Tab-separated table of C-alpha atoms in Angstrom:
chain	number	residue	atom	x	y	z
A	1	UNK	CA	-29.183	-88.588	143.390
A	2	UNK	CA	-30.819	-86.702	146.000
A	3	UNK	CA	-30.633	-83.290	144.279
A	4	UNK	CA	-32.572	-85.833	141.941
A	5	UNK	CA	-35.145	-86.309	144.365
A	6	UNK	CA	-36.082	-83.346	145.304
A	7	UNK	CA	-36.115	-81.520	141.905
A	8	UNK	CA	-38.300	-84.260	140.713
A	9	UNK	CA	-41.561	-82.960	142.341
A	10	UNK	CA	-41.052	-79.333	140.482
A	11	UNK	CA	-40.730	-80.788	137.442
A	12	UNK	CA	-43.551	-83.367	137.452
A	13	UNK	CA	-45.659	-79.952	137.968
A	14	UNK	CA	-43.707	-78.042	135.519
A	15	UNK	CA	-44.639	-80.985	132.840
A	16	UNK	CA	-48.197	-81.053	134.450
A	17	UNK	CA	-48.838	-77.331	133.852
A	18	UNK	CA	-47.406	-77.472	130.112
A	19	UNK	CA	-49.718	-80.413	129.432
A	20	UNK	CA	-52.960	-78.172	130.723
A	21	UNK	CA	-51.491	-75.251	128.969
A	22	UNK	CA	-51.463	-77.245	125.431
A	23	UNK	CA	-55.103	-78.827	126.670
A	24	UNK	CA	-56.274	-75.195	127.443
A	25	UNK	CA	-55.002	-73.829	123.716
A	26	UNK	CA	-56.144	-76.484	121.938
A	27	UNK	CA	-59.888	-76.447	123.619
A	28	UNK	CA	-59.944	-72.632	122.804
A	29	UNK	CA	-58.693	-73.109	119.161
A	30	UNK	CA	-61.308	-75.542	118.297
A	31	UNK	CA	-64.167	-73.701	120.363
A	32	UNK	CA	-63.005	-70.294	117.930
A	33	UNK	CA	-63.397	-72.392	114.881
A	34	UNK	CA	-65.822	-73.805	116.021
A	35	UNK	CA	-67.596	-70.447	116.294
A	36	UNK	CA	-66.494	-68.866	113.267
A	37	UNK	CA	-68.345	-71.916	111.520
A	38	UNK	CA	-71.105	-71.049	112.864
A	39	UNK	CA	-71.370	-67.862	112.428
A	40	UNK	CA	-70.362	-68.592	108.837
A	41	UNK	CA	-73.043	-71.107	108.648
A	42	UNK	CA	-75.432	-68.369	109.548
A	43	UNK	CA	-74.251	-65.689	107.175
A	44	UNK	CA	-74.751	-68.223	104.728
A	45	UNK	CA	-78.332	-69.426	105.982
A	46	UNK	CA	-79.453	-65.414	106.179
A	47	UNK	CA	-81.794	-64.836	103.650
A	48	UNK	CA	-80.975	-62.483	101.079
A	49	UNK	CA	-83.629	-59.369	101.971
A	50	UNK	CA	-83.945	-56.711	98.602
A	51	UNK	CA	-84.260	-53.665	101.395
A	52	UNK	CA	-82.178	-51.245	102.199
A	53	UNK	CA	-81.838	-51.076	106.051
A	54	UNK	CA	-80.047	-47.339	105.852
A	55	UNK	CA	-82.973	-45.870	103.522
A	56	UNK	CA	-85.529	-47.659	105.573
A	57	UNK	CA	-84.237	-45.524	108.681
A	58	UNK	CA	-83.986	-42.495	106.902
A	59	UNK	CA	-87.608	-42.948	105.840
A	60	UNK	CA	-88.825	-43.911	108.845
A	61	UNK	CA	-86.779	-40.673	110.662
A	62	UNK	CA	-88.692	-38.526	108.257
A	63	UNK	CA	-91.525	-39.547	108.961
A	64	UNK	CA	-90.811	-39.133	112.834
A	65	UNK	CA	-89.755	-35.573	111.338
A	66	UNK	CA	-91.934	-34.113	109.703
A	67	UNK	CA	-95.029	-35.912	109.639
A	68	UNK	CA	-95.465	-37.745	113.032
A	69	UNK	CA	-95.795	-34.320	115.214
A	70	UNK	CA	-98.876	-32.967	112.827
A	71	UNK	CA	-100.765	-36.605	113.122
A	72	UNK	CA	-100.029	-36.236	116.566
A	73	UNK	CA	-101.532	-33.141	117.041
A	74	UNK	CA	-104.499	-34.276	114.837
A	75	UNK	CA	-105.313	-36.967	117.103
A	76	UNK	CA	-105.277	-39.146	113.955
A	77	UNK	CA	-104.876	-42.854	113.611
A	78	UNK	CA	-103.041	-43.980	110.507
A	79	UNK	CA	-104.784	-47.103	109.097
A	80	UNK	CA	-102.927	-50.523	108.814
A	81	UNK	CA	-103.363	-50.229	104.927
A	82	UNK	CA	-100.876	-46.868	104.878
A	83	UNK	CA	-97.343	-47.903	103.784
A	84	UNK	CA	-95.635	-45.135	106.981
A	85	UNK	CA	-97.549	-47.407	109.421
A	86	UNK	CA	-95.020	-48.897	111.932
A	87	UNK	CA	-96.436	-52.154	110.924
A	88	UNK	CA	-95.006	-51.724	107.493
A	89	UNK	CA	-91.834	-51.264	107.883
A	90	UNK	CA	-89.447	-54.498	107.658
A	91	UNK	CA	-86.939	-53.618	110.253
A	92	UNK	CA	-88.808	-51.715	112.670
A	93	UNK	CA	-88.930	-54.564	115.519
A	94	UNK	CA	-85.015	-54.312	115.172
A	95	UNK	CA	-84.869	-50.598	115.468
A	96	UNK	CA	-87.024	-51.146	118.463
A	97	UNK	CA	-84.232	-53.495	120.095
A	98	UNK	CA	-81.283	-50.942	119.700
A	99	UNK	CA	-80.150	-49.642	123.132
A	100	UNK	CA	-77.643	-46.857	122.675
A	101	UNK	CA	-75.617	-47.227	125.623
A	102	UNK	CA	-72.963	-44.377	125.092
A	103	UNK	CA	-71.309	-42.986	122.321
A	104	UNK	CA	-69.340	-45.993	121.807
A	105	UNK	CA	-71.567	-48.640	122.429
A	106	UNK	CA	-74.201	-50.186	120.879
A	107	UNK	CA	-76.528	-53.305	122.582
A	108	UNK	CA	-78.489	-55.502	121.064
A	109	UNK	CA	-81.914	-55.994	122.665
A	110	UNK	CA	-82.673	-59.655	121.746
A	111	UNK	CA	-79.125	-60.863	123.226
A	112	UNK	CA	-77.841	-58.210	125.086
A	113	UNK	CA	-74.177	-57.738	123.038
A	114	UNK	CA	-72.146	-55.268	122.795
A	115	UNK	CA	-70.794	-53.165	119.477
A	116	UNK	CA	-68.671	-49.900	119.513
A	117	UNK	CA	-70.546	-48.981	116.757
A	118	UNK	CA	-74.508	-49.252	114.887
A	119	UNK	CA	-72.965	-50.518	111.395
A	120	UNK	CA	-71.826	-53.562	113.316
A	121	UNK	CA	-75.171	-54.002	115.716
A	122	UNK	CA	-77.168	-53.992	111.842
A	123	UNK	CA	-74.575	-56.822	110.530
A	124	UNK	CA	-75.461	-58.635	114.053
A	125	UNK	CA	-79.054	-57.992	113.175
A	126	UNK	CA	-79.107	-59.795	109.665
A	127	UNK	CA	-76.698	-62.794	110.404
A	128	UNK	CA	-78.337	-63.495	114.077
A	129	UNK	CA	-81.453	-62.725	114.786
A	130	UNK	CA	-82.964	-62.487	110.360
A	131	UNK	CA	-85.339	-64.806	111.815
A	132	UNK	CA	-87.325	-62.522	113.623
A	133	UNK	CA	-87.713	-60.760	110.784
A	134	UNK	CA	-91.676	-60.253	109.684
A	135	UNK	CA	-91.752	-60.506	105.965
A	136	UNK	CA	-95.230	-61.568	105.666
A	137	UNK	CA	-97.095	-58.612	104.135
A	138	UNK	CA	-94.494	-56.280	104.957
A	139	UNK	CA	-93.219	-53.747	102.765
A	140	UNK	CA	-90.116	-52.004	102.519
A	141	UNK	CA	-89.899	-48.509	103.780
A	142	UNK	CA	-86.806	-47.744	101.464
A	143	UNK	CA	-89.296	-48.141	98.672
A	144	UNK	CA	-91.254	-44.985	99.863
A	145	UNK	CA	-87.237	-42.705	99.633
A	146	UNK	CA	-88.601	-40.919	96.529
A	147	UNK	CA	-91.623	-39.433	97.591
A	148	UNK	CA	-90.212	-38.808	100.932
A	149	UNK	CA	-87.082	-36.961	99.734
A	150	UNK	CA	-84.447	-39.478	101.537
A	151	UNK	CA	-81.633	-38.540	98.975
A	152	UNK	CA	-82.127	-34.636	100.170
A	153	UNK	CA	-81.805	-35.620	104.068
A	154	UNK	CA	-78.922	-38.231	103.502
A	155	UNK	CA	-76.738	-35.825	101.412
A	156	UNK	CA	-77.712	-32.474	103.476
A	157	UNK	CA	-77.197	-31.126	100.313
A	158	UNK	CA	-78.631	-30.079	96.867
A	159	UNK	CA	-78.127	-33.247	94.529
A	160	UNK	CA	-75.275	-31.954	91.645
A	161	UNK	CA	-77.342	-34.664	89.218
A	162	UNK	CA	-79.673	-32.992	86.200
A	163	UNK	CA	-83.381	-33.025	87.243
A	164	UNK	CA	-84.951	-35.784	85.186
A	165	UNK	CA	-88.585	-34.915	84.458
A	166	UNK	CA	-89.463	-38.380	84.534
A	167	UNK	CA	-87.690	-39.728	88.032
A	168	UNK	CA	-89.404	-36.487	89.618
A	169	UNK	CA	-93.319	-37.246	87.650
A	170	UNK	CA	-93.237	-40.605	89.092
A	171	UNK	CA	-91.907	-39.851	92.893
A	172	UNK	CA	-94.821	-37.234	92.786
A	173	UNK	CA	-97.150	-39.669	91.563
A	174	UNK	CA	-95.896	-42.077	94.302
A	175	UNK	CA	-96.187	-39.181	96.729
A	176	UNK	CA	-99.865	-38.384	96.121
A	177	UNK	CA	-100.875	-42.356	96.281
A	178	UNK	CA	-99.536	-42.353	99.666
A	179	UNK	CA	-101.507	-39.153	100.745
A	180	UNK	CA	-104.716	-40.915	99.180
A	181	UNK	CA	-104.244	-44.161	100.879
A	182	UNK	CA	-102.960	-42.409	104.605
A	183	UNK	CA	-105.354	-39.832	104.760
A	184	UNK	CA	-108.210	-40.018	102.632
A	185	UNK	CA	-110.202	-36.814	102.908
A	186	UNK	CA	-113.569	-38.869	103.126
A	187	UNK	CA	-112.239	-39.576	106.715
A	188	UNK	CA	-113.119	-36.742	108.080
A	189	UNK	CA	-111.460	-33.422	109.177
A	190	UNK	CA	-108.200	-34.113	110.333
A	191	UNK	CA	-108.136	-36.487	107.532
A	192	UNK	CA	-108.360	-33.671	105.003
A	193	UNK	CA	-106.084	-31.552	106.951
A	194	UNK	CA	-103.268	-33.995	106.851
A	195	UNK	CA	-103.895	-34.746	103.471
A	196	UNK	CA	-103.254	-30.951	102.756
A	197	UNK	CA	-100.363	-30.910	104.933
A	198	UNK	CA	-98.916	-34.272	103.650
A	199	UNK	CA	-98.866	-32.585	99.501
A	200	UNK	CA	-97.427	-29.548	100.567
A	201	UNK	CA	-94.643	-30.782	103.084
A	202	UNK	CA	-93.779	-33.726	100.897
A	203	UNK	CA	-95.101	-33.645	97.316
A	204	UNK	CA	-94.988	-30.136	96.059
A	205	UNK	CA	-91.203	-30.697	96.118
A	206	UNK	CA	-91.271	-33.202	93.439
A	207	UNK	CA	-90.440	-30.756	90.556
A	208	UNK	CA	-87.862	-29.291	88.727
A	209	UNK	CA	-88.190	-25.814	88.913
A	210	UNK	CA	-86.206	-25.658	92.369
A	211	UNK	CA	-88.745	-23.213	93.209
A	212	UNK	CA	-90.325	-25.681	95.941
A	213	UNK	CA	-88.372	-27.085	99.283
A	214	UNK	CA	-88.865	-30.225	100.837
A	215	UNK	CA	-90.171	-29.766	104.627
A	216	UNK	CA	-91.515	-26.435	104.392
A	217	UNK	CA	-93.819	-26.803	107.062
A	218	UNK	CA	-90.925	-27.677	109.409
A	219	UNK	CA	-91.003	-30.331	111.711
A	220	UNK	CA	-90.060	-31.790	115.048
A	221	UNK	CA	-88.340	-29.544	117.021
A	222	UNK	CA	-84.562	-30.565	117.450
A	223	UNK	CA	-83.231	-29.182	121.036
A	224	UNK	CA	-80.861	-32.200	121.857
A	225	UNK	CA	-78.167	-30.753	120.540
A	226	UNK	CA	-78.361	-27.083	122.663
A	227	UNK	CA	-79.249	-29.249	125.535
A	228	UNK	CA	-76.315	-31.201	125.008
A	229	UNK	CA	-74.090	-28.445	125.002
A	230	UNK	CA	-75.408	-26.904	128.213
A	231	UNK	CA	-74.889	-30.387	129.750
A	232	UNK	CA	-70.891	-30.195	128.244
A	233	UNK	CA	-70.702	-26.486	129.634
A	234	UNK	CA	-72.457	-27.484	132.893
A	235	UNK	CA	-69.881	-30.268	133.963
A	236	UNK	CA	-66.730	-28.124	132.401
A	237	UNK	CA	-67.457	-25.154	134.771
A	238	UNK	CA	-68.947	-27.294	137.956
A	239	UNK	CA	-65.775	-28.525	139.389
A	240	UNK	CA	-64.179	-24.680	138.966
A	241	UNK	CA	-67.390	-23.475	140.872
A	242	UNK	CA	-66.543	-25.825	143.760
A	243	UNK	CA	-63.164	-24.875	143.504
A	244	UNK	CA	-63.565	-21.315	143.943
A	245	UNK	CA	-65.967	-21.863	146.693
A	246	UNK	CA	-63.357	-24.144	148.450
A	247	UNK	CA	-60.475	-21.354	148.273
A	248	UNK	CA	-63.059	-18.940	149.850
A	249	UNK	CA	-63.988	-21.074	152.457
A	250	UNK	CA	-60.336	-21.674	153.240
A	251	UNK	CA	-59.202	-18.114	153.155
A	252	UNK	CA	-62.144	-17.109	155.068
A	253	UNK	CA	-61.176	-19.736	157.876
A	254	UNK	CA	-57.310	-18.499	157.854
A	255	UNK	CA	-58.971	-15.400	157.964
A	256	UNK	CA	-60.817	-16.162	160.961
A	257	UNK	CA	-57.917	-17.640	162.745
A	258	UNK	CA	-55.220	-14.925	162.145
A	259	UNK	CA	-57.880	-12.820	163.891
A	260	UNK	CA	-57.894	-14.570	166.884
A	261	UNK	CA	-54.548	-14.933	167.212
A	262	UNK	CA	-53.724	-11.202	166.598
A	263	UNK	CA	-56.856	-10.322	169.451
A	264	UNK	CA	-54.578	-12.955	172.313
A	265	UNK	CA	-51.469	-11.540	171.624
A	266	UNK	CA	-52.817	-7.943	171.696
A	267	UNK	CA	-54.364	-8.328	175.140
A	268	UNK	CA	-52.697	-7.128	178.051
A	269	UNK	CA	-51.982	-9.320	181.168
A	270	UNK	CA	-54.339	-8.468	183.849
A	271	UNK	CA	-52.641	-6.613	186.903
A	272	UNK	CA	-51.949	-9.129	190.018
């Protein structure tokens, strides 16, 4: 009866701790269905949007490209009623609120969370935050892919696909409208030069003679990769530079001492 006793305490708390344990599961269970429902609940709230987020980037990279540097240098200010003004473009607010973190990790800039990858920051993007969306007067970027030549960047490649006279007449057509409405040549100098620039870097391309290259201007001038590669070299052969200069610095102390050692041993006692 007294072993009784005295067990009784330990398993009072043993039976305590199971009941908190059960308590603990069950609040976590119902707090992850809880937010799966939600986040169901907003999948199915997001509104359906007709615009390709990929195609939009790709545009709006081109632009950056192989457009953006000439205006640039032109001192030119794109008017609100061109379709490559920032303003136009659907997701560009988003794109703004992408922090690339590392090569792994992705952060949202509205809520500060954390993806290991940019598919799954976009899917955040258009089941969390699709109400910061401006689709008032906003066009889709995507729709300006085939006078911009998306399809060429996206597949670094020559398309396989047969040239169809008619896809290529109305992406040129497309093409020129755009040069018209961005830079109008009764705007003035630059105006007319970027006009210029803008049918022979973009629209000349729109044939099906093969004869003509997209970009042939060139563009932007992409050093991130070399520098990214001296950074890689940099930190592989930093630690061997410090080690070598370690060894030195040792032998050169050993050095030292073995000298003085040798100098007392080869000196001779003073007479007395």
């Amino acid at each position: 009866m007294g072993r009784l006793c005295e067990s009784l305490p330990v398993i009072l708390l043993l039976f305590a701790l199971l009941l908190l344990h059960q308590s603990l599961s069950q609040g976590f269970e119902e707090s992850e269905s809880t937010r799966l429902v939600n986040e169901e609940v907003e999948i199915n709230n997001a509104p359906e949007i007709h615009c390709s987020r990929e195609r939009s980037r790709a545009a709006w990279q081109i632009i950056q490209d192989y457009l953006t540097p000439f205006v640039e240098r032109e001192r030119y200010q794109i008017p609100k009623n061109c379709r490559l003004h920032p303003d136009n473009d659907l997701y560009r607010d988003q794109e703004q609120h992408k922090i690339h973190v590392d090569v792994f990790e992705w952060k949202c800039g509205y809520c500060k969370k954390s993806f290991n990858d940019e598919k799954f920051l976009d899917k955040h993007f258009s089941t969390r935050h699709y109400n910061l969306l401006n689709m008032t007067d906003t066009k889709c970027l995507a729709d300006l892919c085939g006078a911009l030549h998306c399809d060429f960047v996206l597949s670094s490649k020559k398309p396989k696909s047969k040239c169809n006279p008619a896809a290529v007449a109305k992406n040129r057509h497309l093409c020129e409208s755009v040069a018209n409405s961005c830079f109008p040549v009764s705007q003035g100098p630059s105006a007319s030069r970027l006009h210029e620039h803008f049918l022979r870097q973009f629209c000349d391309a729109h044939t099906c003679t093969g004869k003509d290259k997209p970009f042939p201007r060139g563009g932007k001038k992409k050093s991130g990769v070399f520098y990214l590669a001296i950074s890689i070299l940099t930190l592989m052969l930093l630690p061997l530079f410090y080690l070598l200069v370690f060894l030195y610095q040792r032998e050169k102390r050993s050095g030292t001492q073995e000298l003085r050692r040798i100098r007392k041993t080869g000196k001779k006692p003073k007479p007395s």
